[in-house]
Amino acid sequence: MKTIFKNGVYDRVNEEVADSNVRYYGWKYVPKSEWKATTRTSKTEIQTVEANKKEKTLSKKTQRRLVIKENQRQ
């Protein structure tokens, strides 16, 4: 398997197809790490999305606790 790139498109293909695309169609070989970086989301992005979800959703139990705490303060 080889990774090739052209016009913002990364493609993973077998060696024969990669060779012909590079020779005749203007594709370029690129490292697999570049392909991974563009096609996969980073772990930090996933963690921030999960953190935002956790902040928005509260269980019924924690909602009751917050109401009780607010009532005690008043």
PDB file of C-alpha atoms in Angstrom:
ATOM      1  CA  MET A   1       0.000   0.000   0.000  1.00  0.00           C
ATOM      2  CA  LYS A   2       1.181   3.476  -0.901  1.00  0.00           C
ATOM      3  CA  THR A   3      -0.158   6.897  -0.016  1.00  0.00           C
ATOM      4  CA  ILE A   4      -0.528   9.393  -2.856  1.00  0.00           C
ATOM      5  CA  PHE A   5      -1.735  13.008  -2.936  1.00  0.00           C
ATOM      6  CA  LYS A   6      -3.218  15.340  -5.564  1.00  0.00           C
ATOM      7  CA  ASN A   7      -5.374  18.491  -5.289  1.00  0.00           C
ATOM      8  CA  GLY A   8      -6.030  18.103  -1.562  1.00  0.00           C
ATOM      9  CA  VAL A   9      -7.022  14.436  -1.861  1.00  0.00           C
ATOM     10  CA  TYR A  10      -5.102  11.688  -0.089  1.00  0.00           C
ATOM     11  CA  ASP A  11      -5.519   8.142  -1.349  1.00  0.00           C
ATOM     12  CA  ARG A  12      -4.230   4.770  -0.134  1.00  0.00           C
ATOM     13  CA  VAL A  13      -3.768   2.405  -3.076  1.00  0.00           C
ATOM     14  CA  ASN A  14      -1.729  -0.654  -3.987  1.00  0.00           C
ATOM     15  CA  GLU A  15       1.738  -0.242  -5.452  1.00  0.00           C
ATOM     16  CA  GLU A  16       0.838  -0.735  -9.150  1.00  0.00           C
ATOM     17  CA  VAL A  17      -1.949   1.852  -9.098  1.00  0.00           C
ATOM     18  CA  ALA A  18       0.212   4.290  -7.140  1.00  0.00           C
ATOM     19  CA  ASP A  19       3.068   3.904  -9.603  1.00  0.00           C
ATOM     20  CA  SER A  20       0.868   4.575 -12.636  1.00  0.00           C
ATOM     21  CA  ASN A  21      -0.890   7.540 -11.006  1.00  0.00           C
ATOM     22  CA  VAL A  22       2.436   9.131 -10.042  1.00  0.00           C
ATOM     23  CA  ARG A  23       3.981   8.577 -13.482  1.00  0.00           C
ATOM     24  CA  TYR A  24       1.084   9.543 -15.734  1.00  0.00           C
ATOM     25  CA  TYR A  25      -1.499  11.536 -13.771  1.00  0.00           C
ATOM     26  CA  GLY A  26       0.532  13.938 -11.626  1.00  0.00           C
ATOM     27  CA  TRP A  27      -0.030  12.391  -8.214  1.00  0.00           C
ATOM     28  CA  LYS A  28       2.766  12.582  -5.612  1.00  0.00           C
ATOM     29  CA  TYR A  29       3.922  10.118  -2.990  1.00  0.00           C
ATOM     30  CA  VAL A  30       3.428  11.324   0.596  1.00  0.00           C
ATOM     31  CA  PRO A  31       4.177   9.746   3.980  1.00  0.00           C
ATOM     32  CA  LYS A  32       1.456   7.695   5.614  1.00  0.00           C
ATOM     33  CA  SER A  33       1.670   9.993   8.643  1.00  0.00           C
ATOM     34  CA  GLU A  34       0.322  12.885   6.521  1.00  0.00           C
ATOM     35  CA  TRP A  35      -2.640  10.771   5.461  1.00  0.00           C
ATOM     36  CA  LYS A  36      -3.309   9.781   9.071  1.00  0.00           C
ATOM     37  CA  ALA A  37      -3.141  13.371  10.269  1.00  0.00           C
ATOM     38  CA  THR A  38      -5.698  14.593   7.731  1.00  0.00           C
ATOM     39  CA  THR A  39      -8.155  11.698   7.826  1.00  0.00           C
ATOM     40  CA  ARG A  40      -8.316  11.042  11.560  1.00  0.00           C
ATOM     41  CA  THR A  41      -9.469  13.397  14.293  1.00  0.00           C
ATOM     42  CA  SER A  42      -6.937  14.121  16.976  1.00  0.00           C
ATOM     43  CA  LYS A  43      -7.434  12.844  20.500  1.00  0.00           C
ATOM     44  CA  THR A  44      -7.610  16.371  21.904  1.00  0.00           C
ATOM     45  CA  GLU A  45     -10.557  17.221  19.631  1.00  0.00           C
ATOM     46  CA  ILE A  46     -12.388  14.117  20.788  1.00  0.00           C
ATOM     47  CA  GLN A  47     -11.671  14.911  24.426  1.00  0.00           C
ATOM     48  CA  THR A  48     -12.979  18.486  24.130  1.00  0.00           C
ATOM     49  CA  VAL A  49     -16.183  17.292  22.480  1.00  0.00           C
ATOM     50  CA  GLU A  50     -16.699  14.713  25.226  1.00  0.00           C
ATOM     51  CA  ALA A  51     -16.009  17.344  27.891  1.00  0.00           C
ATOM     52  CA  ASN A  52     -18.609  19.659  26.365  1.00  0.00           C
ATOM     53  CA  LYS A  53     -21.148  16.835  26.358  1.00  0.00           C
ATOM     54  CA  LYS A  54     -20.454  16.072  29.997  1.00  0.00           C
ATOM     55  CA  GLU A  55     -20.928  19.708  30.985  1.00  0.00           C
ATOM     56  CA  LYS A  56     -24.301  19.928  29.269  1.00  0.00           C
ATOM     57  CA  THR A  57     -25.802  16.687  30.555  1.00  0.00           C
ATOM     58  CA  LEU A  58     -26.484  16.310  34.236  1.00  0.00           C
ATOM     59  CA  SER A  59     -28.109  13.301  35.811  1.00  0.00           C
ATOM     60  CA  LYS A  60     -31.354  13.674  37.725  1.00  0.00           C
ATOM     61  CA  LYS A  61     -29.515  13.004  40.940  1.00  0.00           C
ATOM     62  CA  THR A  62     -27.044  15.861  40.420  1.00  0.00           C
ATOM     63  CA  GLN A  63     -29.854  18.190  39.359  1.00  0.00           C
ATOM     64  CA  ARG A  64     -31.683  17.444  42.626  1.00  0.00           C
ATOM     65  CA  ARG A  65     -28.474  18.090  44.581  1.00  0.00           C
ATOM     66  CA  LEU A  66     -28.028  21.454  42.915  1.00  0.00           C
ATOM     67  CA  VAL A  67     -31.622  22.439  43.708  1.00  0.00           C
ATOM     68  CA  ILE A  68     -31.186  21.418  47.338  1.00  0.00           C
ATOM     69  CA  LYS A  69     -27.914  23.401  47.616  1.00  0.00           C
ATOM     70  CA  GLU A  70     -29.552  26.490  46.112  1.00  0.00           C
ATOM     71  CA  ASN A  71     -32.465  26.204  48.528  1.00  0.00           C
ATOM     72  CA  GLN A  72     -30.107  25.886  51.486  1.00  0.00           C
ATOM     73  CA  ARG A  73     -28.251  29.059  50.467  1.00  0.00           C
ATOM     74  CA  GLN A  74     -31.457  31.083  50.450  1.00  0.00           C
TER      75      GLN A  74
END
